[in-house]
Coordinates of C-alpha atoms in Angstrom, one line a residue:
M1 CA -14.3 59.8 92.9
S2 CA -17.1 62.1 92.2
E3 CA -19.7 61.7 89.5
R4 CA -18.2 62.5 86.0
T5 CA -20.4 65.2 84.5
G6 CA -18.0 66.7 82.0
Q7 CA -18.1 70.0 83.9
P8 CA -15.5 71.4 86.3
G9 CA -16.0 70.7 90.0
N10 CA -16.5 73.4 92.5
L11 CA -12.9 73.8 93.5
L12 CA -11.6 73.5 89.9
E13 CA -14.2 76.1 88.8
S14 CA -12.7 78.5 91.3
V15 CA -9.2 78.2 89.8
K16 CA -9.1 80.8 87.0
G17 CA -5.4 80.9 86.9
P18 CA -2.2 80.0 88.8
E19 CA -2.7 82.8 91.4
D20 CA -6.0 81.2 92.5
L21 CA -4.2 77.8 92.7
K22 CA -1.5 79.3 95.0
R23 CA -4.2 80.4 97.5
L24 CA -5.5 76.9 98.1
A25 CA -4.6 75.1 101.3
A26 CA -2.6 71.9 101.1
D27 CA -5.6 69.8 102.2
E28 CA -7.7 71.1 99.3
L29 CA -5.3 69.9 96.7
P30 CA -6.3 66.2 96.7
V31 CA -9.9 67.3 96.2
L32 CA -8.8 69.5 93.3
A33 CA -6.8 66.6 91.8
A34 CA -9.9 64.3 92.0
E35 CA -12.0 67.0 90.2
I36 CA -9.3 67.3 87.5
R37 CA -9.3 63.6 86.9
D38 CA -13.1 63.5 86.7
L39 CA -13.0 66.2 84.0
L40 CA -10.2 64.6 82.1
I41 CA -12.1 61.3 81.9
A42 CA -15.4 62.9 81.0
S43 CA -13.9 65.1 78.3
T44 CA -11.8 62.5 76.6
A45 CA -14.6 59.9 76.8
R46 CA -16.6 62.2 74.6
S47 CA -14.0 63.5 72.2
G48 CA -11.1 61.1 72.4
G49 CA -7.6 62.4 73.3
H50 CA -4.5 61.8 75.4
L51 CA -6.0 60.5 78.6
G52 CA -3.3 58.3 80.2
P53 CA -0.5 60.8 80.1
N54 CA -2.6 63.5 81.6
L55 CA -4.0 61.4 84.4
G56 CA -0.3 60.8 85.3
V57 CA 0.7 64.5 85.6
V58 CA -2.2 65.9 87.7
E59 CA -0.2 66.4 91.0
L60 CA 3.0 67.3 89.0
T61 CA 1.1 70.1 87.1
I62 CA -0.5 71.4 90.3
A63 CA 2.9 71.6 92.0
M64 CA 4.5 73.4 89.1
H65 CA 1.9 76.1 88.9
R66 CA 2.1 76.6 92.7
V67 CA 5.9 77.0 92.6
F68 CA 6.4 78.9 89.4
D69 CA 4.9 82.1 88.1
S70 CA 3.5 81.3 84.6
P71 CA 3.7 83.0 82.1
H72 CA 6.5 85.1 83.6
D73 CA 8.3 81.8 84.2
R74 CA 8.1 79.7 81.1
I75 CA 6.7 76.1 81.3
L76 CA 7.4 74.0 78.2
W77 CA 5.7 70.6 77.7
D78 CA 7.3 67.7 75.8
T79 CA 5.3 66.3 74.4
G80 CA 2.4 68.8 74.4
H81 CA -0.1 66.0 74.7
Q82 CA 0.6 66.1 78.5
A83 CA -0.7 69.6 78.9
Y84 CA -4.4 69.1 79.4
V85 CA -4.1 69.7 83.2
H86 CA -2.0 72.7 82.5
K87 CA -4.8 74.1 80.4
M88 CA -7.3 73.5 83.1
L89 CA -5.2 75.4 85.7
T90 CA -4.7 78.3 83.4
G91 CA -8.3 79.3 83.0
R92 CA -9.6 76.8 80.4
A93 CA -11.4 74.1 82.5
G94 CA -14.8 75.5 81.5
Q95 CA -14.0 74.9 77.9
F96 CA -13.1 71.2 78.1
D97 CA -16.4 70.2 76.6
T98 CA -14.9 71.6 73.3
L99 CA -11.7 69.6 73.5
R100 CA -10.5 68.7 70.0
Q101 CA -13.7 70.0 68.5
E102 CA -13.9 72.6 65.7
G103 CA -13.4 76.1 67.3
G104 CA -12.6 74.5 70.7
L105 CA -9.6 73.6 72.7
S106 CA -6.6 72.1 70.9
G107 CA -5.3 68.8 72.1
Y108 CA -1.8 70.5 72.4
P109 CA -0.6 73.8 73.8
S110 CA -1.8 76.6 71.6
Q111 CA -0.4 80.2 71.6
A112 CA -3.8 81.3 70.2
E113 CA -5.5 80.0 73.4
S114 CA -3.4 81.3 76.2
E115 CA -0.3 83.3 77.1
H116 CA 0.6 80.3 79.3
D117 CA 1.1 78.1 76.2
I118 CA 4.7 78.8 75.0
I119 CA 5.3 76.3 72.3
E120 CA 2.8 74.4 70.1
N121 CA 4.8 71.2 70.1
S122 CA 3.4 67.8 69.4
H123 CA 6.6 66.4 67.8
A124 CA 8.5 65.0 70.7
S125 CA 12.0 65.6 72.1
T126 CA 12.1 69.4 71.3
A127 CA 11.3 71.2 74.6
L128 CA 14.9 71.0 75.9
S129 CA 16.2 72.8 72.9
Y130 CA 13.5 75.4 73.2
A131 CA 14.4 75.7 76.9
D132 CA 18.1 76.0 76.2
G133 CA 17.5 78.9 73.8
L134 CA 14.9 80.7 76.0
A135 CA 17.2 80.5 79.1
K136 CA 20.1 81.9 77.1
A137 CA 18.0 84.7 75.7
Y138 CA 16.7 85.8 79.1
R139 CA 20.3 85.7 80.4
L140 CA 21.5 88.0 77.6
R141 CA 18.6 90.3 78.1
G142 CA 19.3 90.6 81.8
E143 CA 15.9 89.1 82.8
V144 CA 17.5 87.1 85.6
D145 CA 14.3 86.7 87.6
R146 CA 12.8 84.3 85.0
T147 CA 13.0 80.5 85.2
V148 CA 12.5 78.2 82.3
V149 CA 10.9 74.8 83.1
A150 CA 10.9 72.0 80.6
V151 CA 8.7 68.9 81.3
I152 CA 9.9 66.0 79.3
G153 CA 8.6 62.4 79.5
D154 CA 6.1 59.9 78.2
G155 CA 8.8 58.6 75.8
A156 CA 10.2 61.9 74.7
L157 CA 13.6 61.2 76.2
T158 CA 14.1 58.4 73.7
G159 CA 14.6 61.1 71.0
G160 CA 18.2 62.0 70.1
M161 CA 17.4 65.7 69.9
A162 CA 16.7 65.7 73.7
W163 CA 20.2 64.4 74.4
E164 CA 21.8 66.9 72.1
A165 CA 20.1 69.6 74.1
L166 CA 21.1 68.1 77.4
N167 CA 24.7 68.1 76.3
N168 CA 24.5 71.8 75.6
I169 CA 22.6 72.7 78.7
A170 CA 25.2 70.9 80.8
A171 CA 27.9 73.1 79.4
R172 CA 26.2 76.2 80.9
K173 CA 26.5 76.8 84.7
D174 CA 24.6 80.1 84.8
L175 CA 21.1 79.2 83.4
P176 CA 18.1 79.0 85.7
L177 CA 16.7 76.1 83.8
I178 CA 14.8 73.2 85.4
I179 CA 14.3 69.9 83.6
V180 CA 11.4 67.9 85.0
V181 CA 11.8 64.2 83.9
N182 CA 8.3 62.8 84.1
D183 CA 9.2 59.1 84.3
N184 CA 6.0 57.2 83.7
G185 CA 7.5 54.1 82.3
R186 CA 5.5 51.0 83.3
S187 CA 8.7 49.0 83.9
Y188 CA 8.4 50.3 87.5
S189 CA 6.2 48.3 89.8
P190 CA 2.9 50.0 90.7
T191 CA 3.8 49.6 94.4
I192 CA 6.6 52.1 94.2
G193 CA 4.8 55.0 95.9
G194 CA 5.5 57.5 98.6
L195 CA 9.2 57.9 97.8
A196 CA 10.8 60.6 99.9
S197 CA 11.9 63.7 98.0
H198 CA 15.3 63.9 99.6
L199 CA 18.2 62.1 98.1
A200 CA 19.6 60.8 101.5
S201 CA 16.3 59.2 102.5
L202 CA 16.0 57.7 99.0
R203 CA 19.2 55.8 99.4
T204 CA 17.9 54.0 102.5
D205 CA 14.4 53.4 101.1
Q206 CA 13.8 49.7 100.2
R207 CA 11.4 50.7 97.5
Y208 CA 14.1 52.7 95.8
E209 CA 16.5 49.7 96.1
D210 CA 13.8 47.6 94.4
V211 CA 13.7 50.1 91.5
L212 CA 17.5 50.1 91.3
E213 CA 17.7 46.3 91.2
F214 CA 15.1 46.2 88.4
V215 CA 17.0 48.7 86.3
K216 CA 20.3 46.9 86.9
G217 CA 18.7 43.6 85.8
N218 CA 17.5 45.2 82.6
L219 CA 20.6 47.4 81.8
T220 CA 21.4 45.3 78.8
R221 CA 18.4 46.9 77.0
V222 CA 20.0 50.3 77.1
P223 CA 21.7 51.2 73.9
V224 CA 25.5 51.7 74.1
V225 CA 26.0 55.4 73.3
G226 CA 29.8 55.9 73.7
A227 CA 30.5 59.4 74.9
P228 CA 30.9 59.6 78.7
V229 CA 28.7 62.6 79.0
Y230 CA 26.0 60.9 77.1
D231 CA 26.4 57.8 79.2
A232 CA 25.9 59.9 82.3
L233 CA 22.8 61.6 81.0
H234 CA 21.4 58.3 79.9
G235 CA 21.9 57.1 83.4
V236 CA 19.8 60.0 84.7
K237 CA 17.0 58.9 82.4
K238 CA 17.1 55.4 83.9
G239 CA 17.5 56.5 87.5
L240 CA 20.9 54.9 88.1
K241 CA 21.9 57.4 90.8
D242 CA 24.0 55.0 92.9
V243 CA 25.7 53.5 89.8
L244 CA 26.8 56.8 88.4
A245 CA 27.4 58.7 91.7
P246 CA 25.5 61.7 90.5
Q247 CA 26.6 63.9 93.5
V248 CA 29.9 64.0 91.7
M249 CA 29.0 63.3 88.1
F250 CA 26.3 66.0 87.8
E251 CA 28.4 68.6 89.5
D252 CA 31.1 67.9 86.9
L253 CA 28.5 68.2 84.1
G254 CA 26.8 71.2 85.6
L255 CA 23.5 69.4 86.1
K256 CA 22.3 69.1 89.7
Y257 CA 20.0 66.1 90.2
I258 CA 17.0 65.9 92.5
G259 CA 15.1 62.6 92.8
L260 CA 13.5 60.2 92.8
V261 CA 10.3 62.0 93.7
D262 CA 6.9 60.4 94.0
G263 CA 5.0 62.3 91.3
H264 CA 1.6 61.7 92.9
D265 CA 2.7 63.2 96.2
E266 CA 2.0 66.9 95.5
Q267 CA 3.8 68.2 98.5
A268 CA 6.9 66.2 97.7
V269 CA 6.9 67.5 94.2
E270 CA 6.5 71.1 95.4
S271 CA 9.4 70.7 97.8
A272 CA 11.7 69.3 95.0
L273 CA 10.7 72.1 92.6
R274 CA 11.2 74.8 95.1
R275 CA 14.7 73.6 95.8
A276 CA 15.4 73.3 92.1
R277 CA 14.0 76.9 91.5
D278 CA 16.2 78.4 94.2
F279 CA 19.4 76.8 92.9
R280 CA 19.3 79.1 89.9
R281 CA 21.4 76.7 87.8
P282 CA 20.5 73.8 85.5
V283 CA 18.7 71.1 87.6
I284 CA 17.1 67.8 86.8
V285 CA 14.1 66.8 88.9
H286 CA 13.3 63.2 88.3
V287 CA 9.7 62.4 89.1
L288 CA 8.1 59.0 89.0
T289 CA 4.5 58.9 87.9
K290 CA 2.0 56.2 86.8
K291 CA 0.4 56.6 83.5
G292 CA -3.4 56.5 83.8
F293 CA -3.2 57.1 87.5
G294 CA -6.5 57.3 89.3
Y295 CA -8.6 55.6 86.6
S296 CA -8.5 51.8 86.8
P297 CA -9.4 51.1 83.2
A298 CA -6.4 53.2 82.1
E299 CA -4.0 51.8 84.8
N300 CA -4.8 48.3 83.9
H301 CA -4.8 48.8 80.1
D302 CA -1.9 46.6 79.0
E303 CA -1.2 48.1 75.6
D304 CA -0.7 51.8 76.4
C305 CA -2.6 52.8 79.6
F306 CA -5.2 54.7 77.5
H307 CA -2.5 56.8 75.9
S308 CA -4.9 58.2 73.3
P309 CA -8.2 56.3 73.3
G310 CA -11.1 57.1 71.0
V311 CA -14.6 57.7 72.3
F312 CA -15.2 55.4 75.3
D313 CA -17.6 54.8 78.2
P314 CA -16.3 56.8 81.2
L315 CA -17.7 54.3 83.7
T316 CA -16.3 51.1 82.2
G317 CA -13.5 52.4 79.9
E318 CA -14.9 50.4 77.0
E319 CA -14.0 52.0 73.7
K320 CA -16.5 52.5 70.9
P321 CA -15.7 50.0 68.2
K322 CA -13.6 51.5 65.5
P323 CA -14.3 50.9 61.8
H324 CA -12.1 48.7 59.7
G325 CA -9.3 51.0 58.9
W326 CA -6.3 51.4 56.7
T327 CA -4.0 50.7 59.6
N328 CA -5.8 47.3 60.2
V329 CA -5.3 46.3 56.6
F330 CA -1.6 47.2 56.7
G331 CA -1.1 45.2 59.9
Q332 CA -2.8 42.1 58.4
E333 CA -0.8 42.4 55.2
M334 CA 2.5 42.7 57.1
V335 CA 1.8 39.4 58.9
R336 CA 1.1 37.7 55.5
L337 CA 4.2 39.1 54.0
G338 CA 6.3 38.2 57.0
A339 CA 5.2 34.6 56.6
E340 CA 6.3 34.6 52.9
R341 CA 9.6 36.3 53.4
R342 CA 11.9 35.9 56.4
D343 CA 13.9 38.9 55.3
I344 CA 11.1 41.3 56.0
V345 CA 11.6 43.1 59.3
A346 CA 9.5 46.0 60.8
I347 CA 10.6 49.2 62.6
T348 CA 8.4 51.6 64.5
A349 CA 9.2 54.8 66.5
A350 CA 7.1 54.3 69.7
M351 CA 4.0 53.7 67.6
L352 CA 3.6 49.9 67.7
G353 CA -0.2 49.9 68.2
P354 CA -1.1 53.1 66.3
T355 CA 0.8 51.9 63.1
G356 CA -0.8 48.5 63.2
L357 CA 2.3 46.5 63.9
I358 CA 1.2 44.6 67.1
P359 CA 0.1 41.5 65.0
F360 CA 3.5 41.4 63.3
S361 CA 5.3 41.8 66.7
E362 CA 3.3 38.9 68.1
A363 CA 3.9 36.7 65.0
Y364 CA 7.6 37.5 64.6
P365 CA 8.9 39.1 67.8
D366 CA 12.5 38.8 66.8
R367 CA 11.8 40.8 63.6
L368 CA 10.2 43.9 65.1
Y369 CA 12.3 46.8 66.4
D370 CA 10.7 49.7 68.4
V371 CA 13.4 52.4 68.5
G372 CA 11.4 54.9 70.6
I373 CA 10.6 58.4 69.5
A374 CA 13.7 58.4 67.2
E375 CA 12.6 58.6 63.6
Q376 CA 16.0 59.7 62.4
H377 CA 17.6 56.6 64.0
A378 CA 14.8 54.5 62.6
L379 CA 15.6 55.3 59.0
T380 CA 19.4 54.9 59.3
S381 CA 19.0 51.7 61.3
A382 CA 16.8 50.5 58.5
A383 CA 19.6 51.4 56.1
G384 CA 21.9 49.2 58.1
L385 CA 19.4 46.3 58.2
A386 CA 19.1 46.6 54.4
L387 CA 22.9 46.6 54.0
G388 CA 22.8 43.4 56.0
G389 CA 20.5 41.7 53.5
L390 CA 17.1 42.4 55.0
H391 CA 14.1 44.4 53.8
P392 CA 13.0 46.7 56.5
V393 CA 9.5 48.2 56.6
V394 CA 9.5 51.4 58.6
A395 CA 6.0 52.4 59.8
V396 CA 5.5 56.0 61.0
Y397 CA 2.9 58.7 60.8
A398 CA 3.3 60.8 57.7
T399 CA 3.9 64.0 59.7
F400 CA 6.8 62.4 61.5
L401 CA 8.6 61.5 58.3
N402 CA 9.6 65.2 58.2
R403 CA 11.9 64.5 61.1
A404 CA 13.8 61.8 59.2
F405 CA 14.0 63.3 55.7
D406 CA 17.8 63.7 55.7
Q407 CA 18.3 60.1 56.7
L408 CA 15.9 58.9 54.0
L409 CA 17.7 61.0 51.4
M410 CA 21.4 60.5 52.3
D411 CA 21.5 57.3 54.3
V412 CA 18.9 55.2 52.4
A413 CA 18.4 56.7 48.9
L414 CA 22.0 57.6 48.3
H415 CA 22.9 54.0 48.8
R416 CA 19.9 52.7 46.8
L417 CA 18.8 50.5 49.7
P418 CA 15.6 48.5 49.7
V419 CA 13.8 50.1 52.5
T420 CA 10.0 50.5 52.5
V421 CA 8.5 53.4 54.5
V422 CA 4.8 53.2 55.3
L423 CA 3.1 56.5 56.1
D424 CA 0.0 56.3 58.2
R425 CA -2.3 59.3 58.8
A426 CA -1.3 60.9 55.5
G427 CA -3.2 63.9 54.3
V428 CA -5.8 65.7 56.5
T429 CA -6.0 64.1 59.9
G430 CA -8.3 66.6 61.5
D431 CA -8.7 66.4 65.3
D432 CA -5.0 66.6 66.3
G433 CA -4.5 69.9 64.5
A434 CA -1.8 71.5 62.4
S435 CA 1.2 69.5 63.5
H436 CA -0.4 66.1 62.7
N437 CA -1.8 66.7 59.2
G438 CA 0.3 64.5 56.9
M439 CA 0.3 67.1 54.2
W440 CA 4.0 67.5 53.4
D441 CA 5.3 64.0 52.4
L442 CA 4.3 64.0 48.8
S443 CA 6.1 67.3 48.3
I444 CA 9.4 66.6 50.1
L445 CA 9.6 63.1 48.7
Q446 CA 9.6 64.4 45.1
V447 CA 13.2 65.5 45.4
V448 CA 14.6 62.1 46.5
P449 CA 16.4 60.3 43.6
G450 CA 15.5 56.7 43.0
L451 CA 12.5 56.7 45.4
S452 CA 9.2 55.1 44.4
V453 CA 6.0 56.3 46.0
A454 CA 2.6 54.4 45.9
V455 CA -0.7 55.8 47.0
P456 CA -3.5 53.2 47.3
R457 CA -7.1 54.1 46.8
D458 CA -8.7 51.2 48.7
E459 CA -8.0 48.0 50.6
P460 CA -7.1 45.7 47.6
R461 CA -4.8 48.4 46.3
L462 CA -3.1 48.8 49.7
R463 CA -2.4 45.1 49.8
E464 CA -1.1 44.9 46.2
L465 CA 1.0 48.1 46.4
L466 CA 2.6 47.1 49.7
A467 CA 3.5 43.7 48.1
E468 CA 5.0 45.5 45.1
A469 CA 6.9 47.9 47.3
V470 CA 8.7 45.2 49.2
E471 CA 9.7 43.6 45.9
I472 CA 11.7 46.7 45.0
D473 CA 15.3 45.8 45.6
N474 CA 17.3 48.7 44.0
G475 CA 16.1 51.6 46.1
P476 CA 13.6 52.8 48.7
S477 CA 9.9 52.9 48.4
V478 CA 7.0 54.6 50.2
V479 CA 3.4 53.6 50.6
R480 CA 1.1 56.2 52.1
Y481 CA -2.6 56.2 53.2
P482 CA -4.9 58.3 55.3
K483 CA -6.4 58.1 58.8
G484 CA -9.7 56.3 59.5
A485 CA -11.9 53.8 57.8
V486 CA -10.6 52.3 54.6
A487 CA -12.2 53.7 51.4
A488 CA -14.9 51.8 49.5
E489 CA -13.4 49.4 46.9
T490 CA -13.2 51.0 43.5
E491 CA -12.5 48.6 40.6
A492 CA -10.7 49.7 37.5
V493 CA -12.5 49.6 34.1
G494 CA -9.2 49.4 32.2
R495 CA -5.5 50.1 32.2
L496 CA -3.4 52.9 30.8
G497 CA 0.2 51.8 31.0
E498 CA 0.5 50.7 34.7
M499 CA -2.3 53.1 35.7
D500 CA -5.8 52.1 36.6
V501 CA -8.6 53.7 34.5
L502 CA -11.6 54.2 36.8
R503 CA -13.8 55.9 34.2
A504 CA -13.4 56.3 30.5
G505 CA -14.6 59.4 28.8
D506 CA -14.4 61.6 25.7
P507 CA -11.4 63.9 25.4
D508 CA -12.5 66.8 27.7
V509 CA -10.9 66.3 31.1
L510 CA -8.2 63.9 32.2
L511 CA -8.8 63.6 36.0
V512 CA -5.8 62.2 37.8
S513 CA -7.0 60.9 41.1
V514 CA -4.3 60.3 43.8
G515 CA -5.1 57.4 46.0
P516 CA -8.1 57.7 48.3
M517 CA -9.4 60.8 46.4
A518 CA -10.8 58.3 43.8
E519 CA -14.3 58.3 45.2
L520 CA -14.4 62.1 45.2
C521 CA -13.1 62.3 41.7
L522 CA -15.7 59.8 40.4
E523 CA -18.4 61.8 42.0
A524 CA -17.0 65.0 40.4
A525 CA -16.9 63.2 37.0
D526 CA -20.6 62.4 37.4
L527 CA -21.4 66.1 38.2
L528 CA -19.3 67.1 35.1
D529 CA -21.2 64.7 32.9
A530 CA -24.4 66.4 33.9
Q531 CA -22.9 69.6 32.6
G532 CA -22.0 68.0 29.3
I533 CA -18.3 67.7 30.2
S534 CA -16.8 64.2 29.9
A535 CA -14.0 63.2 32.2
T536 CA -11.5 60.3 32.1
V537 CA -10.5 59.3 35.6
V538 CA -7.2 57.6 36.2
D539 CA -5.5 56.4 39.3
P540 CA -1.7 56.4 38.8
R541 CA -1.2 53.9 41.7
W542 CA 2.5 54.9 41.7
V543 CA 2.9 58.7 41.8
K544 CA 6.7 58.6 41.7
P545 CA 7.9 58.0 39.2
L546 CA 4.9 58.9 37.1
D547 CA 3.8 56.6 34.3
E548 CA 4.9 57.8 30.9
A549 CA 1.4 56.9 29.6
L550 CA 0.2 60.1 31.1
V551 CA 1.9 62.1 28.3
P552 CA -0.2 60.8 25.3
A553 CA -3.3 60.7 27.5
A554 CA -2.9 64.3 28.5
R555 CA -2.2 65.4 24.9
A556 CA -5.6 63.9 23.9
H557 CA -7.5 66.0 26.5
K558 CA -8.4 69.7 26.8
L559 CA -7.6 69.9 30.5
V560 CA -5.6 67.9 33.0
V561 CA -6.7 68.0 36.7
V562 CA -4.8 66.4 39.6
V563 CA -6.6 65.9 42.9
E564 CA -4.4 65.0 45.9
D565 CA -4.6 64.9 49.7
N566 CA -1.4 66.8 50.2
G567 CA -0.1 70.3 50.0
R568 CA -0.4 71.7 46.5
V569 CA 3.2 73.0 46.3
G570 CA 5.7 70.6 44.8
A571 CA 3.6 67.5 45.1
V572 CA 2.0 65.2 42.5
G573 CA 0.2 68.0 40.6
D574 CA 3.5 69.8 40.1
A575 CA 5.2 66.6 39.0
V576 CA 2.5 66.0 36.4
A577 CA 2.9 69.5 35.1
R578 CA 6.6 69.2 34.9
M579 CA 6.4 65.9 33.1
L580 CA 4.0 67.5 30.5
R581 CA 6.2 70.5 30.1
D582 CA 9.3 68.3 29.5
A583 CA 7.3 66.4 26.8
D584 CA 6.1 69.7 25.1
V585 CA 2.5 69.0 26.0
D586 CA 0.8 72.4 26.4
V587 CA -2.5 71.2 27.8
P588 CA -3.2 73.2 31.0
V589 CA -2.9 71.5 34.3
R590 CA -4.9 72.3 37.4
T591 CA -4.1 71.0 40.9
Y592 CA -6.5 70.7 43.7
G593 CA -5.0 69.8 47.1
I594 CA -4.4 71.3 50.5
P595 CA -3.4 75.0 50.7
Q596 CA 0.1 75.5 52.2
R597 CA -1.0 76.8 55.6
F598 CA -1.3 75.3 59.0
L599 CA -4.9 74.0 59.4
D600 CA -6.9 74.4 62.5
H601 CA -8.3 71.2 64.1
A602 CA -11.7 69.9 63.0
K603 CA -13.2 66.8 61.6
R604 CA -11.6 65.7 58.3
P605 CA -14.8 66.2 56.2
K606 CA -15.2 69.7 57.6
I607 CA -11.6 70.6 56.7
L608 CA -11.9 69.1 53.2
S609 CA -15.0 71.2 52.7
E610 CA -13.4 74.4 53.9
I611 CA -10.4 74.0 51.6
G612 CA -12.5 73.1 48.6
L613 CA -11.7 69.4 48.4
T614 CA -15.2 68.2 47.7
S615 CA -16.7 66.7 44.5
Q616 CA -19.0 69.8 44.1
D617 CA -16.1 72.3 44.5
I618 CA -13.9 70.4 42.0
A619 CA -16.6 69.9 39.5
R620 CA -17.5 73.6 39.7
Q621 CA -13.9 74.7 39.2
I622 CA -13.3 72.4 36.3
T623 CA -16.5 73.6 34.7
E624 CA -15.3 77.2 35.0
A625 CA -11.8 76.3 33.7
I626 CA -13.3 74.5 30.7
A627 CA -15.6 77.5 30.0
K628 CA -12.7 80.0 30.3
R629 CA -10.5 77.9 28.0
S630 CA -13.2 77.6 25.4
A631 CA -13.8 81.4 25.5
D632 CA -10.0 82.0 25.1
L633 CA -9.9 79.6 22.1
E634 CA -12.8 81.4 20.5
E635 CA -11.1 84.7 21.0
H636 CA -7.7 83.5 19.9
P637 CA -8.2 80.6 17.5
S638 CA -4.5 80.2 16.8
R639 CA -3.8 79.0 20.4

């Protein structure tokens, strides 16, 4: 492999788009693949990102762009974190030094970057539904020369929405729609390479038989799904061609099956894709790839094959040490709680490591359930566990709670079940862009009856609030915290009801600090003090339901200010204002939070600065609000 410079190699530099790729000779493609891998490693080593999945789709992506005519043909990625190579081959290789940097390339497909990026999806299991709709639209519009290609893999087929889409796609016999199953599961032996692309030769290939025997031996791990059609499709996912007789089964379903194909044999993949394209009906192309392929530190990384490493040394693969973070604290506390209470079980949705549950899984392997990318199932399964007398803790990223809201509302809360949901990466997350900012949860959770929501400000509070949450036995609870290093410890100077008083002041401003915004609010209070404005700073700890002690406290101040790391609409600030209105407290309320728009990717501090969530911005706006209110009172003394 060539020296990793972080710049495109000579051959890759010549590829400005798919047409240039089509002009390359077959013997040039391995060189191109090597240059792509070099650039992937160099770029993600500097910025972090999804390395392992992209190393695995290099030949697959080259083949797709040689066979199909993007953007006329529509290539959809599920999930979008597999699209780095696609970006390189569609004219963006020269920009990879800006990957995940402010103003640079997004870590996911982006319509603002290229006409080749069709959907900006980072929430998995959606591409098949997009593809179903696109193919139907082109059919109705008479655009019969267009092909829709959906690449799904890296866990996305564990999501129920993908199976719903497959069920509908199978019902249509007239759609030129190709489903590429990128099967990079590490259950397959690394020696399974060079598989022929033709079904007949696969059946006589001992390596295929080895795969088949492995799957048969592990079939008990596959969930029972009931409907025959769903059984058949689930069989496709597992590669059980001989068991399900796909030559008959898929004709009955309307889904032609081509596979297994060695995903690192570019010519074999091209051949399979050309046959699928020419069929002009729904086709599944089952491609076996190896996550992290071509980079030994990734291939040999037991946990996740460098799925999404932080900054690392490209020569050794050694990651830069990460600071002690919120996720680490949660993981430690779960192990402690698990030792105290045997009824505590944990659920994750394909995020065992990222949510900090590896230590719990090692300590209590029979009490950890990884349901795959299936947040909806995770919540309702948790409801069942709770009905059975256990206390489930469901750990997901805050942004992914959006996918399971109905289940939390109707399956958990309606039955007043003791389920604790822990939301990692809450608030502004930064590098991963709009879809990963956890800025919606405090708004959508406000409407759930009987739900309790805690927001810790530092490590001791995370430990104590998680312990309090799992003690709640008459309804669900949520604990949320941000991405990154845990906030500096902030001790309370007093109590107001069940709230922590972080700073006592004269009755000018009541500053309600939500969780990790405490340090910012205390800094703002210092700045206000220099302007002759005294602020009382309180941390509610539990923001739903709010502590009734807020009412007399607000009545004693001239202005109430709520600062939160969430969208401003419908969140804690609005809940505080509603509480005061209901209590006939006419003190004005100001909320400072995240504006309701999709934020571009950048570092968290830069985004907070741009949206006005800094101590200086808040102090200035409070000063202006106090001045305006004083002027209004002088002009209208009866107010």
